Coordinates of C-alpha atoms in Angstrom, one line a residue:
X1169 CA 0.0 0.0 0.0
X1170 CA 1.3 3.5 -0.8
X1171 CA 0.3 4.8 2.7
X1172 CA 2.5 2.3 4.7
X1173 CA 3.8 4.2 7.7
X1174 CA 7.6 4.3 7.9
X1175 CA 7.4 4.6 11.7
X1176 CA 6.3 1.1 11.9
X1177 CA 9.2 -0.3 9.9
X1178 CA 11.9 1.6 11.8
X1179 CA 10.6 0.4 15.1
X1180 CA 11.0 -3.3 14.2
X1181 CA 14.0 -5.6 14.4
X1182 CA 15.5 -7.1 11.3
X1183 CA 14.2 -10.6 11.9
X1184 CA 10.6 -11.0 10.9
X1185 CA 8.1 -13.8 10.8
X1186 CA 6.9 -14.9 7.4
X1187 CA 3.2 -14.2 8.1
X1188 CA 2.0 -10.8 7.0
X1189 CA -0.1 -10.5 10.1
X1190 CA 3.1 -10.4 12.2
X1191 CA 5.4 -8.3 10.0
X1192 CA 6.5 -6.1 12.9
X1193 CA 6.7 -8.8 15.5
X1194 CA 9.8 -9.5 17.5
X1195 CA 11.3 -12.8 16.3
X1196 CA 12.1 -13.8 19.8
X1197 CA 8.4 -13.8 20.8
X1198 CA 6.4 -17.0 20.4
X1199 CA 4.4 -17.2 17.2
X1200 CA 1.3 -18.5 18.9
X1201 CA 0.7 -15.6 21.2
X1202 CA 1.2 -13.2 18.2
X1203 CA -1.4 -15.1 16.2
X1204 CA -3.7 -15.2 19.1
X1205 CA -3.6 -11.4 19.6
X1206 CA -3.9 -10.8 15.8
X1207 CA -7.0 -13.0 15.8
X1208 CA -8.4 -11.1 18.8
X1209 CA -7.9 -7.8 17.0
X1210 CA -9.8 -9.1 13.9
X1211 CA -12.6 -10.5 16.0
X1212 CA -12.7 -7.3 18.1
X1213 CA -12.9 -5.1 15.0
X1214 CA -15.7 -7.1 13.6
X1215 CA -17.8 -7.2 16.8
X1216 CA -17.1 -3.6 17.5
X1217 CA -18.2 -2.6 14.0
X1218 CA -21.4 -4.6 14.4
X1219 CA -22.3 -2.4 17.4
X1220 CA -21.5 1.0 15.9
X1221 CA -25.0 1.6 14.4
X1222 CA -27.8 -0.6 16.0
X1223 CA -28.3 2.1 18.7
X1224 CA -29.4 4.4 15.8
X1225 CA -31.1 2.2 13.3
X1226 CA -33.1 0.3 15.9
X1227 CA -34.5 3.6 17.1
X1228 CA -35.3 4.6 13.5
X1229 CA -37.4 1.5 13.0
X1230 CA -39.4 2.3 16.2
X1231 CA -39.3 6.1 16.1
X1232 CA -43.1 6.5 15.8
X1233 CA -43.7 4.2 18.8
X1234 CA -41.0 6.0 20.9
X1235 CA -42.4 9.4 20.0
X1236 CA -45.9 8.3 21.1
X1237 CA -44.6 6.6 24.2
X1238 CA -42.5 9.6 25.3
X1239 CA -45.0 12.2 24.0
X1240 CA -42.5 13.8 21.6
X1241 CA -43.3 16.4 19.0
X1242 CA -41.9 16.2 15.5
X1243 CA -39.3 18.9 16.4
X1244 CA -38.2 17.0 19.5
X1245 CA -37.9 13.8 17.4
X1246 CA -35.7 15.8 15.1
X1247 CA -33.5 16.7 18.0
X1248 CA -33.3 13.0 18.9
X1249 CA -32.1 12.1 15.4
X1250 CA -29.5 14.9 15.7
X1251 CA -28.0 13.5 18.9
X1252 CA -25.8 10.9 17.2
X1253 CA -23.8 13.4 15.1
X1254 CA -23.6 15.8 18.0
X1255 CA -22.2 13.1 20.3
X1256 CA -19.8 11.9 17.6
X1257 CA -18.4 15.4 17.1
X1258 CA -18.1 16.3 20.8
X1259 CA -16.7 13.0 22.1
X1260 CA -14.9 11.9 18.9
X1261 CA -12.4 14.9 19.2
X1262 CA -11.3 13.4 22.6
X1263 CA -10.2 10.1 21.1
X1264 CA -6.6 11.0 20.2
X1265 CA -5.8 12.3 23.7
X1266 CA -7.4 9.3 25.3
X1267 CA -5.6 7.0 22.9
X1268 CA -2.2 8.6 23.7
X1269 CA -2.9 8.2 27.4
X1270 CA -4.4 4.8 27.6
X1271 CA -3.8 3.2 24.2
X1272 CA -6.4 2.7 21.4
X1273 CA -7.4 -0.8 22.5
X1274 CA -8.2 0.3 26.0
X1275 CA -10.3 3.2 24.7
X1276 CA -12.2 1.0 22.3
X1277 CA -12.9 -1.5 25.1
X1278 CA -14.3 1.4 27.3
X1279 CA -16.3 2.5 24.3
X1280 CA -17.9 -1.0 24.0
X1281 CA -18.8 -0.9 27.7
X1282 CA -20.4 2.5 27.3
X1283 CA -22.5 1.2 24.4
X1284 CA -23.6 -1.8 26.5
X1285 CA -24.6 0.5 29.4
X1286 CA -26.4 3.0 27.3
X1287 CA -28.4 0.4 25.3
X1288 CA -29.3 -1.5 28.5
X1289 CA -30.5 1.7 30.3
X1290 CA -32.3 3.8 27.8
X1291 CA -35.4 1.7 27.3
X1292 CA -36.2 1.7 31.0
X1293 CA -35.3 5.2 32.1
X1294 CA -38.3 7.5 32.5
X1295 CA -39.0 10.5 30.3
X1296 CA -37.4 12.1 27.3
X1297 CA -34.5 13.5 29.2
X1298 CA -33.4 10.2 30.6
X1299 CA -33.9 8.5 27.2
X1300 CA -31.6 11.2 25.6
X1301 CA -29.0 10.8 28.4
X1302 CA -28.8 7.0 28.1
X1303 CA -28.6 7.3 24.3
X1304 CA -25.8 9.9 24.6
X1305 CA -23.9 7.4 26.8
X1306 CA -24.1 4.7 24.1
X1307 CA -23.2 7.3 21.4
X1308 CA -20.2 8.4 23.4
X1309 CA -18.8 4.9 23.2
X1310 CA -19.6 4.8 19.5
X1311 CA -17.9 8.2 18.9
X1312 CA -14.5 7.2 20.3
X1313 CA -14.6 3.8 18.6
X1314 CA -15.5 5.5 15.3
X1315 CA -12.4 7.6 15.4
X1316 CA -10.1 4.8 16.5
X1317 CA -11.1 2.0 14.1
X1318 CA -9.0 3.4 11.2
X1319 CA -6.1 4.0 13.7
X1320 CA -6.2 0.3 14.9
X1321 CA -6.3 -0.9 11.3
X1322 CA -3.3 1.3 10.4
X1323 CA -1.3 0.1 13.4
X1324 CA -2.0 -3.6 13.2
X1325 CA -2.4 -4.0 9.4
X1326 CA -0.4 -1.3 7.7
X1327 CA 0.0 -3.3 4.5
X1328 CA -3.7 -4.1 4.3
X1329 CA -5.5 -0.9 5.1
X1330 CA -8.1 -1.3 2.3
X1331 CA -8.8 -4.9 3.0
X1332 CA -9.2 -4.5 6.8
X1333 CA -11.2 -1.2 6.4
X1334 CA -13.5 -3.2 4.1
X1335 CA -13.9 -6.0 6.6
X1336 CA -15.0 -3.7 9.5
X1337 CA -17.0 -1.5 7.2
X1338 CA -18.8 -4.6 6.0
X1339 CA -19.5 -5.6 9.6
X1340 CA -20.7 -2.1 10.4
X1341 CA -23.1 -2.3 7.5
X1342 CA -24.3 -5.7 8.6
X1343 CA -25.0 -4.5 12.1
X1344 CA -26.8 -1.5 10.8
X1345 CA -29.1 -3.4 8.5
X1346 CA -29.7 -6.2 11.0
X1347 CA -31.0 -3.8 13.6
X1348 CA -33.1 -2.0 11.0
X1349 CA -34.7 -5.3 9.8
X1350 CA -35.0 -7.2 13.0
X1351 CA -36.1 -4.6 15.5
X1352 CA -39.8 -4.5 14.6
X1353 CA -40.2 -8.3 14.4
X1354 CA -38.3 -8.7 17.7
X1355 CA -40.5 -6.1 19.3
X1356 CA -43.6 -8.0 18.2
X1357 CA -42.1 -11.4 19.3
X1358 CA -41.3 -9.9 22.8
X1359 CA -44.8 -8.7 23.4
X1360 CA -45.0 -5.5 21.2
X1361 CA -43.3 -3.1 23.6
X1362 CA -40.8 -0.8 22.1
X1363 CA -38.7 -0.8 25.2
X1364 CA -37.9 -4.5 25.0
X1365 CA -37.2 -4.1 21.2
X1366 CA -34.6 -1.5 21.8
X1367 CA -33.1 -3.2 24.9
X1368 CA -32.5 -6.4 23.0
X1369 CA -29.4 -4.9 21.3
X1370 CA -27.5 -4.6 24.6
X1371 CA -26.9 -8.3 24.2
X1372 CA -24.9 -7.8 21.0
X1373 CA -22.9 -5.0 22.8
X1374 CA -22.0 -7.4 25.6
X1375 CA -20.4 -9.8 23.1
X1376 CA -18.2 -7.0 21.7
X1377 CA -16.7 -6.3 25.1
X1378 CA -15.1 -9.7 25.5
X1379 CA -12.3 -9.7 22.8
X1380 CA -11.1 -6.3 23.9
X1381 CA -10.9 -7.3 27.5
X1382 CA -8.9 -10.4 26.5
X1383 CA -6.7 -8.3 24.3
X1384 CA -5.9 -5.9 27.2
X1385 CA -5.2 -8.9 29.5
X1386 CA -2.8 -10.4 27.0
X1387 CA -0.9 -7.2 26.7
X1388 CA -0.7 -6.7 30.5
X1389 CA 0.7 -10.2 30.8
X1390 CA 3.4 -9.5 28.2
X1391 CA 2.0 -11.9 25.7
X1392 CA 1.2 -9.3 23.1
X1393 CA 3.6 -9.5 20.2
X1394 CA 1.4 -8.1 17.6
X1395 CA 2.2 -4.9 15.7
X1396 CA 0.4 -2.4 17.7
X1397 CA 1.6 -3.7 21.0
X1398 CA 5.2 -3.2 19.9
X1399 CA 4.7 0.5 19.3
X1400 CA 5.9 2.8 22.1
X1401 CA 3.0 4.4 23.8
X1402 CA 4.5 7.9 23.3
X1403 CA 5.1 7.5 19.6
X1404 CA 1.8 9.0 18.4
X1405 CA 2.3 12.1 20.5
X1406 CA 5.8 12.7 19.2
X1407 CA 4.8 12.2 15.6
X1408 CA 1.6 14.2 15.8
X1409 CA 3.0 17.3 17.6
X1410 CA 4.3 19.2 14.5
X1411 CA 1.2 18.2 12.4
X1412 CA -1.1 21.2 12.1
X1413 CA -4.0 19.5 10.5
X1414 CA -6.2 22.6 10.1
X1415 CA -3.7 23.9 7.5
X1416 CA -4.4 21.0 5.2
X1417 CA -7.0 21.6 2.4
X1418 CA -7.3 17.9 2.0
X1419 CA -8.2 17.5 5.7
X1420 CA -10.9 20.1 5.3
X1421 CA -12.2 18.5 2.1
X1422 CA -12.3 15.1 3.9
X1423 CA -14.1 16.8 6.9
X1424 CA -16.8 18.4 4.7
X1425 CA -17.2 15.2 2.6
X1426 CA -17.6 13.2 5.8
X1427 CA -20.1 15.7 7.1
X1428 CA -22.3 15.6 4.0
X1429 CA -22.3 11.9 3.7
X1430 CA -23.1 11.6 7.5
X1431 CA -26.0 14.1 7.0
X1432 CA -27.5 11.9 4.4
X1433 CA -26.9 8.7 6.3
X1434 CA -28.4 9.9 9.6
X1435 CA -31.4 11.5 7.9
X1436 CA -31.9 8.1 6.1
X1437 CA -31.5 6.0 9.3
X1438 CA -33.7 8.4 11.3
X1439 CA -36.5 9.3 8.9
X1440 CA -36.7 6.9 5.9
X1441 CA -39.0 4.4 7.7
X1442 CA -41.3 7.3 8.6
X1443 CA -41.3 8.5 5.0
X1444 CA -42.4 5.1 3.8
X1445 CA -45.0 4.7 6.5
X1446 CA -46.5 8.0 5.7
X1447 CA -46.7 6.9 2.1
X1448 CA -48.8 3.9 3.1
X1449 CA -46.1 1.3 3.6
X1450 CA -46.7 -1.0 6.6
X1451 CA -44.4 -0.5 9.6
X1452 CA -42.7 -3.9 9.2
X1453 CA -42.1 -3.4 5.5
X1454 CA -40.7 0.1 6.2
X1455 CA -38.2 -1.4 8.6
X1456 CA -37.2 -4.0 5.9
X1457 CA -36.8 -1.2 3.4
X1458 CA -34.4 0.5 5.7
X1459 CA -32.6 -2.8 6.1
X1460 CA -32.3 -3.1 2.4
X1461 CA -30.7 0.3 2.3
X1462 CA -28.3 -0.6 5.0
X1463 CA -27.5 -4.1 3.8
X1464 CA -26.3 -2.8 0.5
X1465 CA -23.3 -1.7 2.4
X1466 CA -22.4 -5.2 3.4
X1467 CA -20.8 -6.3 0.1
X1468 CA -20.1 -2.8 -1.1
X1469 CA -18.3 -1.8 2.1
X1470 CA -15.8 -4.5 1.4
X1471 CA -15.5 -3.9 -2.3
X1472 CA -15.3 -0.1 -2.3
X1473 CA -12.3 0.3 0.1
X1474 CA -10.4 -2.4 -1.8
X1475 CA -11.1 -0.6 -5.1
X1476 CA -10.3 2.8 -3.6
X1477 CA -7.0 1.5 -2.2
X1478 CA -5.9 0.6 -5.7
X1479 CA -6.7 4.0 -7.2
X1480 CA -4.6 7.1 -7.0
X1481 CA -7.7 9.3 -7.2
X1482 CA -11.0 8.2 -5.5
X1483 CA -13.0 11.2 -6.8
X1484 CA -14.8 9.1 -9.5
X1485 CA -16.1 6.8 -6.8
X1486 CA -17.5 9.7 -4.8
X1487 CA -19.3 11.0 -7.9
X1488 CA -20.8 7.7 -8.8
X1489 CA -22.1 7.3 -5.2
X1490 CA -23.6 10.8 -5.3
X1491 CA -25.4 10.2 -8.5
X1492 CA -27.0 7.1 -6.9
X1493 CA -28.2 9.3 -4.1
X1494 CA -29.7 11.8 -6.4
X1495 CA -31.6 9.0 -8.2
X1496 CA -32.9 7.6 -4.9
X1497 CA -34.1 10.9 -3.5
X1498 CA -35.8 11.8 -6.8
X1499 CA -37.7 8.5 -6.6
X1500 CA -38.7 9.2 -3.0
X1501 CA -40.1 12.6 -4.1
X1502 CA -42.0 11.3 -7.1
X1503 CA -43.3 7.9 -6.1
X1504 CA -42.2 6.9 -2.5
X1505 CA -44.3 3.8 -2.3
X1506 CA -44.5 2.8 -6.0
X1507 CA -40.7 2.3 -6.4
X1508 CA -39.8 1.9 -2.8
X1509 CA -37.5 -1.1 -3.3
X1510 CA -35.5 0.7 -6.0
X1511 CA -35.1 3.9 -4.0
X1512 CA -34.0 1.8 -1.0
X1513 CA -31.3 0.1 -3.1
X1514 CA -30.1 3.4 -4.7
X1515 CA -29.8 5.1 -1.3
X1516 CA -28.0 2.1 0.1
X1517 CA -25.4 2.4 -2.6
X1518 CA -25.1 6.2 -1.9
X1519 CA -24.5 5.5 1.8
X1520 CA -21.4 3.6 0.9
X1521 CA -19.7 7.0 0.9
X1522 CA -18.9 6.2 4.5
X1523 CA -16.4 3.4 3.9
X1524 CA -15.0 5.4 1.1
X1525 CA -14.4 8.3 3.5
X1526 CA -12.7 6.0 6.1
X1527 CA -10.5 4.5 3.4
X1528 CA -9.4 8.0 2.2
X1529 CA -8.6 8.9 5.8
X1530 CA -6.2 6.0 6.0
X1531 CA -4.6 6.9 2.7
X1532 CA -4.1 10.6 3.2
X1533 CA -1.5 10.3 5.9
X1534 CA 1.9 8.6 6.0
X1535 CA 1.9 7.6 9.7
X1536 CA -0.3 6.0 12.3
X1537 CA -0.1 9.2 14.3
X1538 CA -1.2 11.2 11.3
X1539 CA -4.2 9.0 10.8
X1540 CA -5.2 9.5 14.5
X1541 CA -5.2 13.3 14.0
X1542 CA -6.8 13.2 10.5
X1543 CA -9.5 10.7 11.6
X1544 CA -10.4 12.8 14.7
X1545 CA -10.4 16.0 12.7
X1546 CA -12.4 14.8 9.7
X1547 CA -14.9 12.9 11.8
X1548 CA -15.4 15.7 14.3
X1549 CA -15.7 18.4 11.7
X1550 CA -18.0 16.2 9.6
X1551 CA -20.3 15.3 12.4
X1552 CA -20.6 18.9 13.5
X1553 CA -21.6 19.8 10.0
X1554 CA -24.2 17.0 10.0
X1555 CA -26.0 18.0 13.2
X1556 CA -28.5 20.5 11.6
X1557 CA -29.6 18.0 8.9
X1558 CA -31.9 15.6 10.8
X1559 CA -33.2 18.4 13.0
X1560 CA -34.0 20.5 9.9
X1561 CA -35.8 17.6 8.3
X1562 CA -38.0 17.2 11.4
X1563 CA -38.9 20.9 11.4
X1564 CA -39.6 21.0 7.7
X1565 CA -41.7 17.9 8.0
X1566 CA -43.8 19.2 10.9
X1567 CA -44.4 22.7 9.4
X1568 CA -44.9 21.8 5.8
X1569 CA -47.1 18.8 6.5
X1570 CA -45.3 16.6 4.0
X1571 CA -42.0 15.2 2.8
X1572 CA -41.5 17.3 -0.4
X1573 CA -39.3 19.9 1.1
X1574 CA -37.2 17.6 3.3
X1575 CA -36.5 15.2 0.3
X1576 CA -35.6 18.2 -1.9
X1577 CA -33.1 19.2 0.8
X1578 CA -31.6 15.8 0.9
X1579 CA -31.2 15.6 -2.9
X1580 CA -29.7 19.1 -3.0
X1581 CA -26.9 18.1 -0.6
X1582 CA -25.7 15.4 -3.0
X1583 CA -24.2 18.1 -5.3
X1584 CA -21.7 19.6 -2.9
X1585 CA -20.9 16.1 -1.5
X1586 CA -19.8 15.1 -5.0
X1587 CA -17.7 18.2 -5.4
X1588 CA -15.8 17.8 -2.1
X1589 CA -15.5 14.1 -2.7
X1590 CA -13.5 14.9 -5.8
X1591 CA -11.3 17.3 -3.8
X1592 CA -10.8 14.8 -1.0
X1593 CA -10.0 12.0 -3.4
X1594 CA -7.0 13.6 -5.0
X1595 CA -3.6 11.9 -4.4
X1596 CA -2.5 14.1 -1.5
X1597 CA -0.8 13.6 1.9
X1598 CA -1.8 15.9 4.7
X1599 CA 1.8 16.1 6.1
X1600 CA 2.8 17.8 2.9
X1601 CA 0.2 20.5 3.3
X1602 CA 0.7 21.3 7.0

């Protein structure tokens, strides 16, 4: 890969194992513990990624029931759909500092615990404020994990950034679509209460905690011989100190691109089932349609990062995804129920701008420390930019009495997304611009 960090190579001894998964491993360390830790990293990445969206899409599938149960207005529901990007922006920016102090694996482990606690608490706390607070706890864990996923990939698998980004992006899409499709049937199977339907996903979060705890235990016992474990804890801080990320045009382009794609994604996850239900589609089918949109990311989230990693310029991919979004929103505007399955597929393809953005983050910096800074900057700027979108959709929907204006807004945002996607996709390195 062209973005392989030199800091990893200089920190390793001359003798190397033949396996690519242990390229920076000390030859004096046993092979089995190294393979064990590498396996734990892969399992941990997959399980963590599965938990990065069910807190959001499970709520989208039951938004009407939650609104009724908590007596929310349309505007308050819009605020609720804006909470994810707000939390991602506020808490995501803390991830680099936390990672330097405690290590990326420990922060992700804490993030999984926060997701578990938030999902377990929010269905059973009383009132809108308690619901929002518990949701914010889960989203805080998602926020720091969002930022550190590319960092962990860059550290453990520097020669396979595209492949490993594709793997966890595919798992993320799978978790997203699974929660969207299964929440309504699970709710019905458990007695029809939305609280039980939302609380179910805490079980998946509990599974994600285990590999990260085992990984930290292995490291504390000195059995960690995998790439990331061999890096000095202070290395990211030394490398990142001179990097002034705000001076990079590429970093800003990535931040805006990330923000526009996040706006579309969170509007889709929060409001698309309601759009279909208002068009006469049954609640269960609306949830399945959202699942179709999300499940498109399962194969494409693996293919697109691999393709992007082989190209010098990722701009054409950003344009193609944006055109799919324009087609999907146009269909939603003209015939939301008549062509529902087609629009769901097109919007699902468009939402694959997310794994494209993650791949570009990994390719736009030479070092793992640079990826930490760029990931935190692009995601925090992006999520800040995306905050008004879902809220504005809720306000427009309530005051216009229909979905015409909100859908027109969503379609209009595709144009600047394509423009900044072309800028972010150019073959640039942020260290050269800072």
